[in-house]
XYZ file of C-alpha atoms in Angstrom:
362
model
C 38.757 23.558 72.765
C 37.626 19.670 73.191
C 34.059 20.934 72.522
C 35.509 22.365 69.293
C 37.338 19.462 68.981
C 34.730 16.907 69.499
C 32.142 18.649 66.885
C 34.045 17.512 63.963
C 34.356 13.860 65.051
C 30.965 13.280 65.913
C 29.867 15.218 63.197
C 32.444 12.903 60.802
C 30.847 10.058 62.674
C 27.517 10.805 61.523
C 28.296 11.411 58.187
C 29.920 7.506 58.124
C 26.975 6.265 59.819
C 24.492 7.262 56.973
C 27.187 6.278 54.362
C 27.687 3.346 55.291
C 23.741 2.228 56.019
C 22.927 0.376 52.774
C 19.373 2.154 52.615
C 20.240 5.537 51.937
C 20.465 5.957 48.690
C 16.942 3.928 48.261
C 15.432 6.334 50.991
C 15.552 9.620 48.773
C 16.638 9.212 45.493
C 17.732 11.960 43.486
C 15.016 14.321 41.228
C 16.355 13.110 37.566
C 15.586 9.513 38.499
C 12.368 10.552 40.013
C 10.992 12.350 36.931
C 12.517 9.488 34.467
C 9.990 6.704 36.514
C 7.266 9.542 36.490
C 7.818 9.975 32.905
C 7.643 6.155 32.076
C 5.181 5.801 34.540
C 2.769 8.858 32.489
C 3.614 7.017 29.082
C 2.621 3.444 30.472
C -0.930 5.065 31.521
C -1.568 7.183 28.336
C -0.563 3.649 26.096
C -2.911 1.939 28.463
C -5.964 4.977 28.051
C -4.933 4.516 24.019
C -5.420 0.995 24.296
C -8.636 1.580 25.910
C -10.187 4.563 23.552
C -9.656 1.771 21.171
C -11.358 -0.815 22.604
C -13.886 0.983 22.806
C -14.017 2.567 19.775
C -14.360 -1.009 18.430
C -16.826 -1.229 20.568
C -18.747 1.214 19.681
C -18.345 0.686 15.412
C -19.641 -3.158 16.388
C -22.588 -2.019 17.853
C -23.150 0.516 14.943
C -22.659 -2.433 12.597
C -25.569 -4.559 14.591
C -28.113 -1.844 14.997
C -27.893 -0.808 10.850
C -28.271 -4.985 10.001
C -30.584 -4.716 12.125
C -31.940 -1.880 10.455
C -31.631 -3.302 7.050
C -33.266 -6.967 8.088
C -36.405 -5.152 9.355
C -36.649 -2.985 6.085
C -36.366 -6.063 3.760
C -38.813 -7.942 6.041
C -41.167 -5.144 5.090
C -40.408 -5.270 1.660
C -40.618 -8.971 1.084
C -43.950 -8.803 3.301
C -45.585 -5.628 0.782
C -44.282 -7.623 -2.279
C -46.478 -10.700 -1.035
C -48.779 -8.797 -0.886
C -48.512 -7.450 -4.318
C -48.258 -10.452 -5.523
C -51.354 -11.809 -3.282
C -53.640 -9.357 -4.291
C -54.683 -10.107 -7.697
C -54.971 -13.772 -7.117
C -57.328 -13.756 -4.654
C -59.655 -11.213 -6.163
C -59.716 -13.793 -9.267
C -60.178 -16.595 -7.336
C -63.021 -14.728 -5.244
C -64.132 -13.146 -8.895
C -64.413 -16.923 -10.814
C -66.013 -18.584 -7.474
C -68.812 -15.525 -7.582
C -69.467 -16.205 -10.885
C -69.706 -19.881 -11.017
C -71.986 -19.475 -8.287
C -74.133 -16.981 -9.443
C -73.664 -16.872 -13.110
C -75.330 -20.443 -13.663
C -78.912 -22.188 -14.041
C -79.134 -25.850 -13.669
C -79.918 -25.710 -17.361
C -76.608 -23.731 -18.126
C -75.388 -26.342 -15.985
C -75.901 -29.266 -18.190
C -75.884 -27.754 -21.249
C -72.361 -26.704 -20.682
C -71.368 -30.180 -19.237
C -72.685 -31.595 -22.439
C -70.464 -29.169 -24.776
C -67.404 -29.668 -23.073
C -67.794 -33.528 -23.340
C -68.751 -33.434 -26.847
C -65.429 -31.305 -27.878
C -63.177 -31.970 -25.104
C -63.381 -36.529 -23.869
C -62.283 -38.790 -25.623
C -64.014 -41.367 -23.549
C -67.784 -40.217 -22.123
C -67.419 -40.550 -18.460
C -71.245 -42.409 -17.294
C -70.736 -42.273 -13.367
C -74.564 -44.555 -12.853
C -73.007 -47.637 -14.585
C -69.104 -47.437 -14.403
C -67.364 -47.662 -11.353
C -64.951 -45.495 -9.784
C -62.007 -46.850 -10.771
C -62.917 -46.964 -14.363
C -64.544 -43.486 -14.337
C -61.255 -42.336 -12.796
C -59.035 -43.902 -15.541
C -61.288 -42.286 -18.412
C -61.197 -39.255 -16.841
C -57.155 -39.698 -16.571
C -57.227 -40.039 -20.135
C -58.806 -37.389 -21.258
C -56.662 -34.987 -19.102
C -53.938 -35.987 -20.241
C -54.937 -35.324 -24.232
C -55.693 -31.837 -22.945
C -52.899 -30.926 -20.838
C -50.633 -32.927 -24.390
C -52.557 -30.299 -26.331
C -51.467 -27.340 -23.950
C -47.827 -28.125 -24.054
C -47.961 -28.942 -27.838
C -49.286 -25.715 -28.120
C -46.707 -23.709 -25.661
C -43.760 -25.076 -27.566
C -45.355 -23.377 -30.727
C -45.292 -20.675 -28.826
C -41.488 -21.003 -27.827
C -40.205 -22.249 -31.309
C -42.210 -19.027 -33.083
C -40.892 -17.248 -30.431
C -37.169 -18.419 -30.822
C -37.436 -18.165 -34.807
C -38.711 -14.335 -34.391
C -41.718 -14.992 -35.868
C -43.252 -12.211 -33.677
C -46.069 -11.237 -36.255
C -47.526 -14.344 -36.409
C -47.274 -14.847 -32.816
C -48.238 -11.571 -31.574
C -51.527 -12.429 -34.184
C -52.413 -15.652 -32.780
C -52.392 -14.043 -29.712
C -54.748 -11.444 -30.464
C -57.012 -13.545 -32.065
C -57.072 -16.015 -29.019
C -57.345 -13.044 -26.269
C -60.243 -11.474 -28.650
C -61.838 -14.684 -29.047
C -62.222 -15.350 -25.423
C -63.754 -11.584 -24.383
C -65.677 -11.907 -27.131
C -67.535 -15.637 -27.043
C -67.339 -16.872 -24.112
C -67.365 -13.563 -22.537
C -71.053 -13.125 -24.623
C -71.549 -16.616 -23.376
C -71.087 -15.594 -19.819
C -73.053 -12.181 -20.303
C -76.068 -13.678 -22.157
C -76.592 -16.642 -19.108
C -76.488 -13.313 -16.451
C -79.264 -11.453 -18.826
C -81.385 -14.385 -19.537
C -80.917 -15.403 -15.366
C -81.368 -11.652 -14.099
C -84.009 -11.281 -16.446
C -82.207 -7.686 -17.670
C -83.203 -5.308 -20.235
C -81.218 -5.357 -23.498
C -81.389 -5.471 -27.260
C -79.497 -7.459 -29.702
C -77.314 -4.663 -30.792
C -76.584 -3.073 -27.847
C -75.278 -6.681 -27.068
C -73.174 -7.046 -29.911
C -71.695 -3.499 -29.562
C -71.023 -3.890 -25.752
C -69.259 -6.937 -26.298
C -67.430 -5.248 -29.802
C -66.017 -2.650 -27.322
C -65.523 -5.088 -24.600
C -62.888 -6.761 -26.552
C -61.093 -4.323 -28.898
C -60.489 -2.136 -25.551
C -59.214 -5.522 -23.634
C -57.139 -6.025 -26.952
C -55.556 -2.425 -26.791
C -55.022 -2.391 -22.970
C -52.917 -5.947 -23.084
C -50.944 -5.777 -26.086
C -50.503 -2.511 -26.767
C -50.599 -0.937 -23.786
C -49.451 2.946 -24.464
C -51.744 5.841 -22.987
C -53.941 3.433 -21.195
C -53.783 3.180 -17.431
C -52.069 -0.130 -15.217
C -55.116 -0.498 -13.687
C -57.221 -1.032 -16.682
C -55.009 -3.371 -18.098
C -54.708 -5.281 -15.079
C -58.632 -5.473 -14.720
C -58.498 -6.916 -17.689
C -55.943 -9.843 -16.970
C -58.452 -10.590 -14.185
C -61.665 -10.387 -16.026
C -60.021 -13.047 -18.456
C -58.929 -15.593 -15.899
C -62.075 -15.067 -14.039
C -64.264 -15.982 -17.797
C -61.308 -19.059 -18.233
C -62.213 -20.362 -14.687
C -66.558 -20.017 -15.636
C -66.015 -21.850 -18.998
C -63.738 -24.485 -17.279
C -66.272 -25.174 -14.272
C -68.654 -26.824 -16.755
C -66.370 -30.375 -16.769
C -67.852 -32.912 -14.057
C -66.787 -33.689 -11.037
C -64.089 -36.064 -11.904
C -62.624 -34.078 -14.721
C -62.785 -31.005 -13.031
C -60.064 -32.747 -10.008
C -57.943 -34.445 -12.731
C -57.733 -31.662 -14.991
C -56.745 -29.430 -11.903
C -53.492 -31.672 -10.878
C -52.061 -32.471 -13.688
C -51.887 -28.845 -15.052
C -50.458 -28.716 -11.550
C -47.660 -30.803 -12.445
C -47.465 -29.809 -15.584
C -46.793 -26.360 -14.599
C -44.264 -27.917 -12.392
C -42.465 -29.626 -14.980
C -42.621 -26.679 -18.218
C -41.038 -24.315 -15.385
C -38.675 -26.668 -13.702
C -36.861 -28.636 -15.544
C -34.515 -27.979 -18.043
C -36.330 -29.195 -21.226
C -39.513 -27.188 -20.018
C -41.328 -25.113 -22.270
C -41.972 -22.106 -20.360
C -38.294 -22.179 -18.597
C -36.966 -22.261 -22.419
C -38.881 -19.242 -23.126
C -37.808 -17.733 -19.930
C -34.393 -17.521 -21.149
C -35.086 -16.630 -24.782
C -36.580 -13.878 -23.444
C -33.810 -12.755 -20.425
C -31.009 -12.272 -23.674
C -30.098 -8.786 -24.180
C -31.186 -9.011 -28.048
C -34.525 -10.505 -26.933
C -37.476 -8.921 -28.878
C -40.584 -7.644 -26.879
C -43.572 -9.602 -26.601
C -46.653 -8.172 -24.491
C -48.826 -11.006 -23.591
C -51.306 -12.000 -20.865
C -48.580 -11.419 -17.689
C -49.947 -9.635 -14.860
C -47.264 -7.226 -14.207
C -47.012 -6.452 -10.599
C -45.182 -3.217 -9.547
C -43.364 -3.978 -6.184
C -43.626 -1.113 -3.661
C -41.360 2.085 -3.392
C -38.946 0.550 -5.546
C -37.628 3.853 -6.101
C -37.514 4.700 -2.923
C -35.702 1.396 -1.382
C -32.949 2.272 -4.026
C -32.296 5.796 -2.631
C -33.005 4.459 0.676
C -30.093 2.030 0.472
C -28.061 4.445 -1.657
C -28.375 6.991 1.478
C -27.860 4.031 3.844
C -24.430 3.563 2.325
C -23.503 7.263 2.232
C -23.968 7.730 5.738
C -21.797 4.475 6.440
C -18.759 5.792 4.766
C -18.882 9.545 6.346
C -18.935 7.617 9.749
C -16.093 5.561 8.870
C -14.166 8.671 7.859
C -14.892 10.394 10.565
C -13.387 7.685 13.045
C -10.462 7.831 11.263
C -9.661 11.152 11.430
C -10.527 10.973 15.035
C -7.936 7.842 15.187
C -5.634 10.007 13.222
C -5.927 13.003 15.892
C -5.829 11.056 18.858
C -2.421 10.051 17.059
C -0.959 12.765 16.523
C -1.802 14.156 19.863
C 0.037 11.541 21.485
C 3.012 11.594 19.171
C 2.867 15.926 19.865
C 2.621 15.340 23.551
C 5.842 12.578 23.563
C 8.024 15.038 21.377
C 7.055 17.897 23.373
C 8.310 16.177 27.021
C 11.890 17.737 27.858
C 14.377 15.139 27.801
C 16.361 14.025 30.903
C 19.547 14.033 31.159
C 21.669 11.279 32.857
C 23.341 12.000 35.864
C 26.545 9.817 36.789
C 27.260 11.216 39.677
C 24.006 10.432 41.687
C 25.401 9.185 44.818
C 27.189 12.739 45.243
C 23.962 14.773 44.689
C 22.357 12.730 47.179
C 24.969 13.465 49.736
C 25.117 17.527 48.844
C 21.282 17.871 48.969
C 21.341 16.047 52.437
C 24.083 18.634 53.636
């Protein structure tokens, strides 16, 4: 009987001992409150993974940004470098076209009997380089560059005022005339010094019919221009600068130099400034009710033009399809989330925690 009696009272004692110690209920608290911190614990990580998936989805569009500029900075390096050399092309073979011919197109007799035209029609002061000095052969010379390169831009605003006024016949004649004047004389000039110097075989009229055909094609290629081929036209373009640069190489020395920098800066000036001739006509011809005029303007055709259009146009395509694709991944990754939060079973509070505690330790 005291065994039976002493059971309860040290069993009552225990049970008073781990009441009243302060850290039981922090030594094994009770399931709802352990699966409410797991919960918050598991949405705390999947914000921070979200967080993260969209860093680095940032990531990863930033570097897709830099590798297509860099894409698109290489491609218009290329293009820029192909239209140089477009552009680069023609010029040289003129320049390498008129030195050839200056070269080997001439006699010392040629020489001087050019030299002595051009003074006659051209100076207004003879240039005598054995008894003037330099300075005085350098101010003549001055002089008479400057009458010429007066005479060009007298002439170019013609141009620009017949132009402006829609005078196109008269313009479009004088043009003609000009171009067929210069493959026809001085391009028989330049062809009768290369017969007489090569000593080579030809008559008088299969001269004169050569050089006929010589110039009505050049006419047709450069001015009118329809079922003939680019290249033909553009040979001739060359072949007229490259009889321009022979005639002109007959000034002296002196005249030659001056001549060449002030239609340097003149160029300059009719293209750069406002009240320049060939800027005016620039614009008269950019309006939209602008008339055609084919003249002597080698036109250069830049490279896959075509293609750098559909290129770009593909380029652009593909950007947008990857940006909608991200964001219907951003939009899934979204709703996943949201599906996985409303899916969880909600918790319910417990207010009596302190009793649950004590019937799952009995």
């Amino acid at each position: 009987m005291e065994g039976d009696d002493n059971e309860p009272s040290s069993t009552e004692h225990h049970d008073n001992t781990m009441s009243s110690s302060p850290y039981r209920l922090h030594s094994s608290p009770n399931p709802p409150q352990r699966r409410q911190r797991q919960k918050h614990a598991d949405d705390d990580q999947q914000h921070t993974g979200d967080d993260d998936d969209e860093y680095s989805s940032d990531d990863d569009d930033y570097s897709e940004e830099e590798e297509e500029e860099e894409e698109m900075s290489i491609k218009e390096l290329m293009y820029a470098a192909n239209s140089y050399h477009t552009i680069a092309k023609p010029v040289t073979i003129t320049m390498i076209l008129a030195a050839l011919a200056v070269i080997f197109i001439n006699t010392q007799t040629t020489i001087e009997q050019g030299a002595a035209q051009m003074a006659s029609t051209y100076y207004v002061f003879s240039l005598d380089t054995s008894s003037d000095s330099k300075t005085t052969t350098l101010a003549k010379s001055f002089i008479n560059t400057l009458v010429m390169v007066s005479a060009i831009c007298t002439m170019t605003f013609g141009i620009v005022l017949l132009y402006k006024f829609r005078c196109m016949k008269l313009l479009i004649g004088y043009m003609i005339f000009s171009s067929a004047t210069l493959l026809g004389v001085l391009g028989g000039v330049m062809l009768e010094v290369a017969v007489d110097k090569y000593r080579i075989p030809m008559d008088v009229f299969s001269f004169v019919f050569g050089l006929y055909n010589f110039a009505l094609v050049g006419i047709i290629a450069v001015f009118y221009q329809r079922g003939v081929p680019s290249i033909v036209t553009r040979a001739y373009l060359v072949a007229t600068s490259v009889i321009l640069s022979w005639q002109l190489s007959h000034f002296d020395d002196w005249t030659a130099w001056t001549l060449l920098i002030m239609l340097a800066l003149y160029d300059l000036c009719a293209v750069l400034t406002p009240c320049g001739p060939l800027k005016a006509l620039v614009n008269l011809m950019s309006r939209d009710d602008a008339p055609e005029m084919p003249g002597l303007l080698y036109e250069a055709e830049l490279p896959s033009t075509s293609n750098r259009q559909q290129q770009n146009q593909q380029q652009q395509l593909r950007s947008l399809s990857q940006i909608q694709q991200r964001q219907k991944q951003r939009e899934q990754t979204i709703s996943s989330t949201q599906s996985l939060q409303h899916s969880e079973p909600a918790v319910p509070a417990s207010s009596d925690a302190p009793n649950a505690v004590s019937s799952s330790l009995e």
